[in-house]
Short mmCIF file of C-alpha atoms in Angstrom, two decimals:
data_model
loop_
_atom_site.label_atom_id
_atom_site.label_comp_id
_atom_site.label_asym_id
_atom_site.label_seq_id
_atom_site.Cartn_x
_atom_site.Cartn_y
_atom_site.Cartn_z
CA MET A 1 -137.66 1.01 18.24
CA ALA A 2 -136.28 4.23 17.13
CA ASN A 3 -133.01 3.50 18.91
CA ARG A 4 -132.72 0.11 17.24
CA ALA A 5 -133.37 1.66 13.75
CA GLY A 6 -130.62 4.24 14.44
CA LYS A 7 -128.16 1.66 15.50
CA LYS A 8 -128.95 -0.38 12.38
CA ARG A 9 -128.27 2.64 10.14
CA ASP A 10 -124.95 3.35 11.83
CA SER A 11 -123.79 -0.25 11.34
CA THR A 12 -124.70 -0.13 7.63
CA GLY A 13 -122.78 3.10 7.14
CA ASP A 14 -119.65 1.67 8.74
CA ASP A 15 -119.70 -1.31 6.44
CA SER A 16 -120.03 0.92 3.37
CA LEU A 17 -117.11 3.03 4.55
CA LYS A 18 -115.00 -0.01 5.13
CA LYS A 19 -115.85 -1.29 1.64
CA ILE A 20 -114.90 2.02 0.08
CA VAL A 21 -111.61 2.10 1.95
CA ALA A 22 -110.95 -1.46 0.89
CA ASP A 23 -111.65 -0.66 -2.75
CA VAL A 24 -109.46 2.44 -2.71
CA THR A 25 -106.64 0.54 -1.05
CA LYS A 26 -106.90 -2.21 -3.59
CA ALA A 27 -106.91 0.25 -6.51
CA PHE A 28 -103.91 2.06 -5.02
CA GLU A 29 -102.04 -1.17 -4.57
CA GLU A 30 -102.84 -2.15 -8.15
CA LYS A 31 -101.53 1.20 -9.46
CA LEU A 32 -98.49 0.96 -7.22
CA SER A 33 -97.83 -2.53 -8.53
CA LEU A 34 -98.18 -1.26 -12.11
CA LEU A 35 -95.86 1.65 -11.41
CA GLU A 36 -93.31 -0.66 -9.74
CA GLU A 37 -93.42 -2.99 -12.69
CA LYS A 38 -93.14 -0.07 -15.13
CA TYR A 39 -90.12 1.44 -13.34
CA THR A 40 -88.55 -1.96 -12.89
CA LEU A 41 -88.75 -2.50 -16.66
CA LEU A 42 -87.41 1.05 -17.26
CA LEU A 43 -84.52 0.59 -14.89
CA SER A 44 -83.74 -2.82 -16.35
CA SER A 45 -83.75 -1.32 -19.85
CA GLN A 46 -81.58 1.62 -18.84
CA ALA A 47 -79.18 -0.64 -16.92
CA ALA A 48 -78.85 -2.92 -19.94
CA ALA A 49 -78.23 0.09 -22.19
CA LEU A 50 -75.62 1.51 -19.80
CA GLU A 51 -73.96 -1.89 -19.44
CA GLU A 52 -73.81 -2.27 -23.20
CA LYS A 53 -72.53 1.29 -23.64
CA TYR A 54 -69.76 1.03 -21.03
CA SER A 55 -68.88 -2.51 -22.08
CA ALA A 56 -68.40 -1.29 -25.65
CA MET A 57 -66.38 1.69 -24.37
CA LEU A 58 -64.18 -0.50 -22.19
CA ASN A 59 -63.67 -3.01 -24.97
CA SER A 60 -62.71 -0.18 -27.32
CA GLN A 61 -60.25 1.28 -24.79
CA LEU A 62 -58.81 -2.15 -24.03
CA ALA A 63 -58.41 -2.83 -27.75
CA ALA A 64 -56.69 0.56 -28.23
CA MET A 65 -54.37 -0.06 -25.26
CA GLU A 66 -53.61 -3.56 -26.44
CA SER A 67 -52.83 -2.25 -29.92
CA LYS A 68 -50.68 0.54 -28.46
CA TYR A 69 -48.69 -1.74 -26.16
CA THR A 70 -48.39 -4.40 -28.85
CA ALA A 71 -46.86 -1.78 -31.13
CA MET A 72 -44.58 -0.59 -28.31
CA VAL A 73 -43.45 -4.12 -27.52
CA ALA A 74 -42.87 -4.80 -31.20
CA SER A 75 -40.87 -1.56 -31.51
CA HIS A 76 -38.78 -2.34 -28.44
CA GLU A 77 -38.29 -5.89 -29.60
CA THR A 78 -37.10 -4.64 -32.97
CA ALA A 79 -34.77 -2.15 -31.28
CA MET A 80 -33.45 -4.80 -28.88
CA ASN A 81 -32.89 -7.23 -31.73
CA ALA A 82 -31.00 -4.52 -33.59
CA ARG A 83 -28.85 -3.80 -30.51
CA VAL A 84 -28.25 -7.51 -29.95
CA ASP A 85 -27.24 -7.91 -33.58
CA ALA A 86 -24.92 -4.89 -33.26
CA LEU A 87 -23.42 -6.28 -30.05
CA MET A 88 -22.96 -9.69 -31.61
CA GLU A 89 -21.20 -8.03 -34.53
CA VAL A 90 -18.97 -6.09 -32.13
CA ILE A 91 -18.26 -9.27 -30.12
CA GLU A 92 -17.42 -11.10 -33.32
CA ARG A 93 -15.03 -8.31 -34.30
CA LYS A 94 -13.55 -8.40 -30.78
CA ASP A 95 -13.14 -12.17 -31.04
CA ASN A 96 -11.37 -11.73 -34.34
CA SER A 97 -9.23 -8.98 -32.81
CA LEU A 98 -8.47 -11.16 -29.78
CA SER A 99 -7.52 -14.02 -32.03
CA PHE A 100 -5.22 -11.71 -33.93
CA ILE A 101 -3.83 -10.33 -30.66
CA ASP A 102 -3.29 -13.89 -29.38
CA GLN A 103 -1.38 -14.67 -32.55
CA GLU A 104 0.67 -11.49 -32.17
CA ILE A 105 1.33 -12.30 -28.51
CA GLY A 106 2.50 -15.76 -29.53
CA VAL A 107 4.85 -14.21 -32.07
CA ILE A 108 6.09 -11.67 -29.50
CA LYS A 109 6.60 -14.42 -26.89
CA GLY A 110 8.60 -16.40 -29.39
CA THR A 111 10.63 -13.31 -30.24
CA LEU A 112 11.17 -12.51 -26.56
CA LYS A 113 12.21 -16.08 -25.86
CA HIS A 114 14.67 -15.92 -28.71
CA MET A 115 15.86 -12.51 -27.50
CA GLY A 116 16.17 -13.91 -23.96
CA LEU A 117 18.32 -16.72 -25.23
CA GLU A 118 20.40 -14.26 -27.19
CA HIS A 119 20.56 -11.96 -24.15
CA ARG A 120 21.77 -14.80 -21.92
CA SER A 121 24.24 -15.79 -24.58
CA THR A 122 25.40 -12.18 -24.82
CA GLN A 123 25.64 -11.93 -21.03
CA ASN A 124 27.67 -15.11 -20.92
CA SER A 125 29.90 -13.79 -23.66
CA MET A 126 30.25 -10.45 -21.88
CA TYR A 127 31.02 -12.26 -18.62
CA GLU A 128 33.68 -14.34 -20.36
CA VAL A 129 35.12 -11.22 -21.97
CA ARG A 130 35.13 -9.41 -18.62
CA GLN A 131 36.77 -12.39 -16.94
CA LYS A 132 39.45 -12.31 -19.59
CA GLN A 133 39.87 -8.57 -19.04
CA VAL A 134 40.16 -9.12 -15.29
CA ASP A 135 42.68 -11.87 -15.86
CA LEU A 136 44.71 -9.64 -18.19
CA GLU A 137 44.49 -6.75 -15.71
CA ASP A 138 45.66 -8.99 -12.87
CA ARG A 139 48.52 -10.30 -15.02
CA SER A 140 49.53 -6.76 -15.94
CA LYS A 141 49.74 -5.95 -12.21
CA ARG A 142 51.54 -9.10 -11.13
CA GLN A 143 54.78 -7.16 -10.55
CA ASN A 144 53.01 -4.44 -8.53
CA LEU A 145 52.80 -3.99 -4.78
CA LEU A 146 50.63 -1.61 -2.79
CA PHE A 147 52.05 0.05 0.32
CA PHE A 148 49.76 1.59 2.94
CA GLY A 149 50.49 3.90 5.85
CA ILE A 150 53.47 5.78 4.39
CA ASP A 151 53.33 9.43 5.49
CA GLU A 152 52.30 11.95 2.84
CA ASN A 153 53.30 15.61 2.91
CA GLU A 154 50.98 18.27 1.55
CA ASP A 155 53.55 19.42 -1.05
CA GLU A 156 55.09 15.98 -1.64
CA THR A 157 56.72 15.48 -5.03
CA GLY A 158 57.08 12.33 -7.06
CA ALA A 159 60.80 12.11 -6.20
CA GLN A 160 60.06 12.37 -2.49
CA CYS A 161 57.42 9.66 -2.77
CA GLU A 162 59.90 7.37 -4.55
CA MET A 163 62.59 8.06 -1.94
CA LYS A 164 60.24 7.09 0.91
CA LEU A 165 59.32 3.84 -0.82
CA ARG A 166 62.90 2.95 -1.68
CA ARG A 167 63.94 3.22 1.96
CA ILE A 168 61.20 0.75 2.93
CA VAL A 169 62.00 -1.72 0.12
CA ASN A 170 65.70 -1.52 0.86
CA THR A 171 64.87 -2.44 4.45
CA LEU A 172 62.79 -5.40 3.28
CA LEU A 173 65.38 -6.78 0.84
CA ALA A 174 68.53 -5.56 2.65
CA ARG A 175 69.91 -4.09 -0.58
CA ASP A 176 69.75 -0.78 -2.39
CA ASP A 177 69.91 -1.86 -6.03
CA VAL A 178 66.23 -2.77 -6.44
CA ARG A 179 64.90 -1.41 -9.71
CA PHE A 180 61.38 -0.03 -10.30
CA ASP A 181 59.48 0.80 -13.46
CA ARG A 182 57.01 3.14 -11.80
CA ILE A 183 56.22 4.56 -8.34
CA HIS A 184 53.29 6.85 -7.53
CA ARG A 185 50.42 7.37 -5.13
CA LEU A 186 46.88 6.25 -5.95
CA GLY A 187 43.90 8.58 -6.00
CA ALA A 188 43.46 12.34 -6.13
CA LYS A 189 45.90 14.47 -4.17
CA LYS A 190 44.55 15.66 -0.82
CA ARG A 191 44.16 19.40 -0.24
CA SER A 192 45.57 19.14 3.25
CA SER A 193 47.80 16.65 4.98
CA ASN A 194 45.32 16.60 7.86
CA GLN A 195 42.55 15.16 5.70
CA GLY A 196 42.37 11.46 6.49
CA ARG A 197 44.90 8.72 5.92
CA PRO A 198 47.76 9.02 3.43
CA ARG A 199 47.14 7.70 -0.04
CA PRO A 200 48.60 4.26 -0.82
CA ILE A 201 51.70 3.99 -2.99
CA VAL A 202 51.80 1.59 -5.90
CA CYS A 203 55.16 0.49 -7.24
CA ARG A 204 56.00 -1.72 -10.18
CA PHE A 205 59.13 -3.81 -9.74
CA THR A 206 61.25 -4.32 -12.80
CA TYR A 207 61.85 -7.92 -11.76
CA TYR A 208 59.12 -10.21 -10.52
CA SER A 209 61.60 -11.98 -8.21
CA ASP A 210 62.19 -8.74 -6.29
CA LYS A 211 58.46 -8.30 -5.77
CA GLU A 212 58.12 -11.87 -4.45
CA ALA A 213 61.12 -11.37 -2.15
CA ALA A 214 59.56 -8.21 -0.75
CA LEU A 215 56.33 -10.10 -0.04
CA ARG A 216 58.19 -12.89 1.74
CA ASN A 217 59.90 -10.36 4.01
CA GLY A 218 56.71 -8.53 4.87
CA SER A 219 57.09 -9.44 8.54
CA LYS A 220 59.89 -6.86 8.79
CA LEU A 221 57.23 -4.13 8.53
CA LYS A 222 55.60 -5.10 11.81
CA MET A 223 55.39 -2.29 14.33
CA THR A 224 56.16 0.28 11.61
CA GLY A 225 52.55 1.12 10.78
CA VAL A 226 53.23 0.26 7.13
CA THR A 227 51.50 -2.64 5.40
CA MET A 228 51.61 -3.99 1.86
CA SER A 229 49.57 -6.17 -0.42
CA GLU A 230 49.49 -7.36 -3.99
CA HIS A 231 47.83 -5.16 -6.58
CA PHE A 232 44.78 -6.67 -8.34
CA SER A 233 41.74 -5.54 -10.30
CA LYS A 234 38.67 -4.38 -8.36
CA GLU A 235 36.80 -7.63 -9.07
CA THR A 236 39.67 -9.76 -7.80
CA THR A 237 40.17 -7.49 -4.77
CA ASP A 238 36.49 -7.82 -3.86
CA GLU A 239 36.65 -11.61 -4.17
CA ILE A 240 39.75 -11.74 -1.96
CA LYS A 241 37.90 -9.63 0.64
CA GLU A 242 35.01 -12.10 0.49
CA VAL A 243 37.39 -15.02 1.05
CA LYS A 244 38.96 -13.29 4.07
CA ALA A 245 35.57 -12.41 5.54
CA ALA A 246 34.38 -16.00 5.05
CA CYS A 247 37.51 -17.31 6.78
CA ARG A 248 37.01 -14.99 9.75
CA LEU A 249 33.42 -16.15 10.08
CA ALA A 250 34.41 -19.82 9.80
CA LYS A 251 37.06 -19.43 12.51
CA ALA A 252 34.48 -17.85 14.81
CA LYS A 253 32.03 -20.71 14.21
CA ASP A 254 34.40 -23.69 14.25
CA ASP A 255 36.79 -23.86 17.21
CA ARG A 256 38.83 -26.53 15.42
CA ILE A 257 40.17 -23.88 13.04
CA VAL A 258 43.45 -22.62 14.48
CA LYS A 259 44.56 -20.29 11.69
CA TYR A 260 44.11 -19.57 8.02
CA PHE A 261 46.01 -17.95 5.16
CA VAL A 262 44.56 -16.25 2.10
CA ASN A 263 46.64 -16.26 -1.07
CA TYR A 264 44.97 -14.62 -4.07
CA LYS A 265 41.48 -16.27 -4.25
CA TYR A 266 42.48 -19.33 -2.26
CA ALA A 267 42.27 -20.02 1.47
CA THR A 268 44.44 -22.47 3.38
CA VAL A 269 42.74 -23.44 6.63
CA HIS A 270 44.54 -25.23 9.48
CA TYR A 271 42.45 -27.48 11.74
CA GLN A 272 43.45 -28.97 15.10
CA LEU A 273 41.61 -32.27 15.64
CA SER A 274 41.44 -34.54 18.67
CA THR A 275 42.38 -38.16 17.94
CA PRO A 276 42.93 -41.24 20.16
CA ASN A 277 46.66 -40.57 19.80
CA GLY A 278 46.37 -36.91 20.74
CA LYS A 279 45.84 -33.72 18.80
CA LYS A 280 46.59 -33.60 15.11
CA MET A 281 46.94 -30.67 12.73
CA ILE A 282 45.59 -30.92 9.21
CA ARG A 283 45.03 -28.32 6.54
CA ARG A 284 42.65 -27.93 3.65
CA ASN A 285 42.69 -25.62 0.61
CA TYR A 286 39.52 -23.94 -0.66
CA ASN A 287 38.99 -21.75 -3.73
CA PHE A 288 36.66 -18.78 -4.14
CA GLN A 289 33.97 -20.76 -6.02
CA LYS A 290 33.66 -23.31 -3.20
CA ILE A 291 33.54 -20.61 -0.52
CA ASN A 292 31.05 -18.49 -2.48
CA GLN A 293 28.64 -21.31 -3.32
CA ASP A 294 28.67 -23.42 -0.12
CA LYS A 295 27.85 -21.70 3.18
CA ASP A 296 29.24 -24.73 5.08
CA TRP A 297 32.39 -24.93 2.99
CA TYR A 298 34.71 -25.11 6.04
CA GLU A 299 33.05 -28.15 7.64
CA LEU A 300 35.20 -31.26 7.44
CA LYS A 301 33.22 -34.11 5.93
CA ASN A 302 36.09 -36.63 5.95
CA PRO A 303 38.95 -35.22 8.04
CA PHE A 304 41.13 -38.34 7.63
#
């Protein structure tokens, strides 16, 4: 009995303990729930305050930055507009300057064109004047002959020079009464007789007929080492040289050319042509202008 009563008391004590624990746990949970709710509200309030504070701060900073950059943009825009206006003004001045320069260039071009026409006219006039001078110079020398290859002594006098020339002319004309207006050597006197070829001698015949007779008898000077030619201006001499060179070249290119003769600025070319009746000789005359302007001047277009 006693054991049963003891067991009954122990069971009742355990239930009481369990109830107490249950009550304490429940009270603790209720306090914990209240604390959680309290801190949740506190945190929510603080978070809202912080959010409002930093949102206001950010908005203020953004507004300040926006104001600052708006002012900067406006300032730069004003400066850029001022520079653009200045550049436009400069460009406008440049355009005006260019227009003025274009006008001046037009005037200068017109002046240069007029000057070019005048220059060409002057050149033509100068050329005509020079041609007349050359013609007058050639006419003034028409009674002259040049002799080449006549020995020259180092101390030769004018009288000795004349004597040498007279002997040659007397041989050409077979007479000793030929009269001269002037006889002398051309060019500066050589320091030594060993320095190069002797200077040519120019002589002016008193009578043109004697000069022509001497030219006709030029073949008598063969094998003597002495040659002669007519005396012309430098321009005419150069043109005669061109005619002779052109004739030599033509003879080398065209085997129909048998011989040629150059008289002043004219060339007489002799051709030997093959015909059904045998070979035939023909001749053609060409002047300096034809030879100078046409590289194929010697070709026979219509031989018969």
